[in-house]
Amino acid sequence: GQQLNQSPQSMFIQEGEDVSMNCTSSSIFNTWLWYKQEPGEGPVLLIALYKAGELTSNGRLTAQFGITRKDSFLNISASIPSDVGIYFCAGQSLGETSGSRLTFGEGTQLTVNP
Amino acid sequence: DGGITQSPKYLFRKEGQNVTLSCEQNLNHDAMYWYRQDPGQGLRLIYYSQIVNDFQKGDIAEGYSVSREKKESFPLTVTSAQKNPTAFYLCASSILRGGTDTQYFGPGTRLTVL
């Protein structure tokens, strides 16, 4: 099956620092999604990317769809305590039909120290 | 408000009992999904459905069953055949459009089998 590697697994940072995390795939994706999950809650969609090279921002968050279609990164600028949570990437492979499965990364646990 | 609802939030059952988890969406989405999440891990797909009265197995379907009698509802039954049912269960839905699959999640149900 497909593999999606997300790194780092965890990050401990000080409030105000910038954060970067990324995902790489063994196969080509035509969609990349980034989610945030807080304890005991469902993942919330942060950013969706649909075209290679696409760079999209959502407030302090910026994500890019890699040119090779096999990677994506998420940056958080000027982190604040409420950024704490688990961030997941997810991708849909080229050739998969709509409504088929996504491949999820293992998640990056972010801790922000005030 | 439009969204995905899962009930109950917490569920306790005795070993050997079947239990059904509810998932309802009023987003008019075509596809619906069930995922299982274990502590510190990513999401694993149990079942998904692209259309009413049709569904497909995901990666870990053994011990689970689903139905899709209505577009807005996709209940999941955890049967006594599931060897390790204690987990956090997430329902998601997506609209089928243009070959992409952007999934939105419900708040989750935490199932504990005693």
Coordinates of C-alpha atoms in Angstrom, one line a residue:
Chain A
G1 CA 0.0 0.0 0.0
Q2 CA 0.9 3.6 -0.1
Q3 CA 3.1 5.1 2.6
L4 CA 3.1 8.7 3.9
N5 CA 5.9 9.8 6.2
Q6 CA 5.2 12.8 8.4
S7 CA 7.9 14.5 10.4
P8 CA 8.7 15.4 13.0
Q9 CA 6.7 13.2 15.3
S10 CA 6.7 15.8 18.0
M11 CA 7.9 19.4 18.5
F12 CA 8.4 21.4 21.7
I13 CA 8.7 25.1 21.0
Q14 CA 8.5 28.5 22.8
E15 CA 5.6 30.8 22.2
G16 CA 6.4 33.1 19.3
E17 CA 8.6 30.7 17.4
D18 CA 7.8 29.5 13.9
V19 CA 7.0 25.8 13.2
S20 CA 7.5 23.7 10.1
M21 CA 6.4 20.1 9.5
N22 CA 6.3 18.1 6.3
C23 CA 5.0 14.9 4.7
T24 CA 6.5 12.8 1.9
S25 CA 4.9 10.1 -0.1
S26 CA 6.1 7.1 -2.0
S27 CA 3.6 7.9 -4.7
I28 CA 2.1 10.9 -6.5
F29 CA -0.8 12.7 -4.8
N30 CA -3.3 14.9 -6.5
T31 CA -4.7 16.4 -3.2
W32 CA -3.0 17.3 0.0
L33 CA -4.9 18.1 3.2
W34 CA -3.7 19.4 6.6
Y35 CA -5.8 18.9 9.7
K36 CA -5.4 19.8 13.4
Q37 CA -6.8 17.6 16.1
E38 CA -7.2 18.7 19.8
P39 CA -7.5 16.1 22.6
G40 CA -10.8 14.2 22.5
E41 CA -12.0 16.0 19.4
G42 CA -12.2 15.2 15.7
P43 CA -9.7 16.6 13.2
V44 CA -10.5 20.0 11.8
L45 CA -9.5 20.9 8.3
L46 CA -6.9 23.7 8.1
I47 CA -5.8 23.9 4.5
A48 CA -6.6 22.0 1.3
L49 CA -4.2 21.9 -1.7
Y50 CA -5.3 20.7 -5.1
K51 CA -2.5 21.8 -7.6
A52 CA 1.2 21.0 -7.7
G53 CA 3.2 24.1 -6.5
E54 CA 0.1 25.6 -4.9
L55 CA 0.9 27.8 -1.8
T56 CA -2.1 28.6 0.4
S57 CA -2.4 30.5 3.6
N58 CA -4.9 30.5 6.4
G59 CA -4.0 33.2 8.9
R60 CA -0.7 32.3 10.5
L61 CA -0.7 28.9 8.6
T62 CA 0.9 28.4 5.2
A63 CA 1.0 25.1 3.3
Q64 CA 2.5 24.1 0.0
F65 CA 1.8 21.3 -2.5
G66 CA 5.3 20.1 -3.6
I67 CA 6.2 20.4 -7.3
T68 CA 7.0 16.6 -7.5
R69 CA 3.5 15.9 -6.1
K70 CA 5.1 13.6 -3.5
D71 CA 5.4 16.1 -0.6
S72 CA 3.8 18.9 1.3
F73 CA 4.8 21.2 4.2
L74 CA 2.9 23.2 6.8
N75 CA 4.3 26.3 8.4
I76 CA 2.9 28.0 11.5
S77 CA 4.3 31.5 12.2
A78 CA 4.5 33.2 15.5
S79 CA 3.1 30.2 17.5
I80 CA 0.7 30.8 20.4
P81 CA -0.4 28.4 23.1
S82 CA -3.7 27.5 21.4
D83 CA -1.7 26.0 18.5
V84 CA -1.1 23.0 20.7
G85 CA -2.5 19.8 19.2
I86 CA -1.7 17.0 16.7
Y87 CA -1.3 18.0 13.0
F88 CA -2.1 15.5 10.4
C89 CA -1.4 15.5 6.7
A90 CA -3.5 13.5 4.3
G91 CA -3.3 12.8 0.6
Q92 CA -5.3 11.4 -2.2
S93 CA -3.4 9.4 -4.9
L94 CA -3.5 10.3 -8.5
G95 CA -5.9 7.9 -10.2
E96 CA -8.1 7.3 -7.2
T97 CA -11.7 8.2 -7.8
S98 CA -13.6 10.7 -5.8
G99 CA -15.0 9.3 -2.6
S100 CA -12.1 6.9 -2.2
R101 CA -9.7 6.7 0.6
L102 CA -7.2 9.2 1.8
T103 CA -3.8 8.2 3.1
F104 CA -3.0 9.8 6.5
G105 CA 0.3 10.7 8.1
E106 CA 1.0 9.6 11.7
G107 CA 0.7 13.1 13.0
T108 CA 3.0 15.8 14.5
Q109 CA 2.4 16.5 18.2
L110 CA 3.0 20.2 18.8
T111 CA 3.6 21.6 22.3
V112 CA 3.9 25.4 22.8
N113 CA 5.5 26.6 26.0
P114 CA 4.2 30.1 27.1
Chain B
D1 CA -26.0 24.7 11.7
G2 CA -24.6 22.4 9.1
G3 CA -22.2 19.7 10.2
I4 CA -21.5 16.1 11.2
T5 CA -22.8 14.8 14.5
Q6 CA -21.7 11.6 16.3
S7 CA -23.4 10.2 19.3
P8 CA -22.8 9.4 22.0
K9 CA -19.5 11.2 22.9
Y10 CA -18.6 8.4 25.3
L11 CA -19.8 4.8 25.3
F12 CA -19.2 2.0 27.6
R13 CA -20.0 -1.6 26.9
K14 CA -19.4 -5.0 28.3
E15 CA -17.2 -7.4 26.4
G16 CA -19.2 -9.6 24.0
Q17 CA -21.9 -7.1 23.3
N18 CA -22.5 -5.5 19.9
V19 CA -22.7 -1.7 19.9
T20 CA -23.8 0.8 17.3
L21 CA -22.2 4.2 16.8
S22 CA -24.3 7.0 15.2
C23 CA -23.1 9.4 12.5
E24 CA -25.4 11.9 10.8
Q25 CA -24.5 14.7 8.4
N26 CA -26.7 17.6 7.0
L27 CA -24.1 18.8 4.6
N28 CA -25.6 16.9 1.7
H29 CA -22.3 15.1 1.2
D30 CA -22.2 12.0 -1.0
A31 CA -19.5 10.0 0.7
M32 CA -19.2 9.0 4.3
Y33 CA -16.3 7.2 6.2
W34 CA -15.5 5.6 9.5
Y35 CA -12.0 5.7 11.0
R36 CA -10.5 4.2 14.1
Q37 CA -7.8 6.0 16.1
D38 CA -5.8 4.5 18.9
P39 CA -3.7 6.5 21.4
G40 CA -0.8 8.2 19.8
Q41 CA -1.6 6.9 16.4
G42 CA -3.0 8.0 13.1
L43 CA -6.3 7.2 11.5
R44 CA -7.2 3.8 10.1
L45 CA -10.1 3.4 7.7
I46 CA -12.8 0.9 8.6
Y47 CA -15.5 1.4 6.0
Y48 CA -16.6 4.0 3.5
S49 CA -19.6 4.6 1.4
Q50 CA -19.9 6.7 -1.8
I51 CA -23.6 6.3 -2.4
V52 CA -26.7 5.1 -0.6
N53 CA -27.1 1.3 -0.2
D54 CA -23.4 0.8 -1.1
F55 CA -20.2 0.6 0.9
Q56 CA -16.7 -0.7 0.8
K57 CA -14.3 -2.2 3.3
G58 CA -11.3 -0.2 4.4
D59 CA -8.1 -1.4 5.9
I60 CA -9.5 -2.8 9.2
A61 CA -13.1 -3.9 8.5
E62 CA -13.0 -7.2 10.4
G63 CA -15.3 -7.2 13.3
Y64 CA -17.3 -4.1 12.1
S65 CA -20.4 -3.7 10.0
V66 CA -22.1 -0.6 8.5
S67 CA -25.3 0.4 6.6
R68 CA -26.1 3.3 4.4
E69 CA -29.9 3.4 4.0
K70 CA -30.1 7.2 3.9
K71 CA -27.6 9.7 2.4
E72 CA -27.3 11.6 5.7
S73 CA -26.7 8.6 8.0
F74 CA -23.9 6.0 8.2
P75 CA -24.1 4.0 11.5
L76 CA -21.2 1.7 12.5
T77 CA -21.7 -1.5 14.5
V78 CA -18.8 -2.8 16.5
T79 CA -19.5 -6.5 16.9
S80 CA -18.3 -9.0 19.5
A81 CA -15.9 -10.4 16.8
Q82 CA -13.8 -7.2 17.0
K83 CA -10.9 -8.4 19.3
N84 CA -9.8 -5.0 20.6
P85 CA -12.7 -2.5 20.2
T86 CA -11.7 0.1 22.8
A87 CA -10.7 3.1 20.7
F88 CA -11.7 6.6 19.5
Y89 CA -14.0 6.3 16.4
L90 CA -14.3 9.1 13.9
C91 CA -16.9 9.6 11.2
A92 CA -16.2 11.8 8.2
S93 CA -18.0 12.9 5.0
S94 CA -17.1 14.5 1.7
I95 CA -18.7 15.9 -1.4
L96 CA -17.7 14.1 -4.6
R97 CA -16.6 16.8 -7.0
G98 CA -13.9 17.0 -9.7
G99 CA -11.8 14.0 -8.6
T100 CA -10.9 15.5 -5.2
D101 CA -11.9 14.2 -1.8
T102 CA -11.9 16.8 1.0
Q103 CA -13.1 15.0 4.1
Y104 CA -14.7 16.8 7.1
F105 CA -14.8 15.0 10.5
G106 CA -17.3 14.7 13.3
P107 CA -16.4 15.1 17.0
G108 CA -15.8 11.4 17.6
T109 CA -17.1 8.7 19.9
R110 CA -14.8 7.2 22.5
L111 CA -15.8 3.5 23.0
T112 CA -14.6 1.7 26.1
V113 CA -15.2 -2.0 26.4
L114 CA -15.0 -3.3 29.9

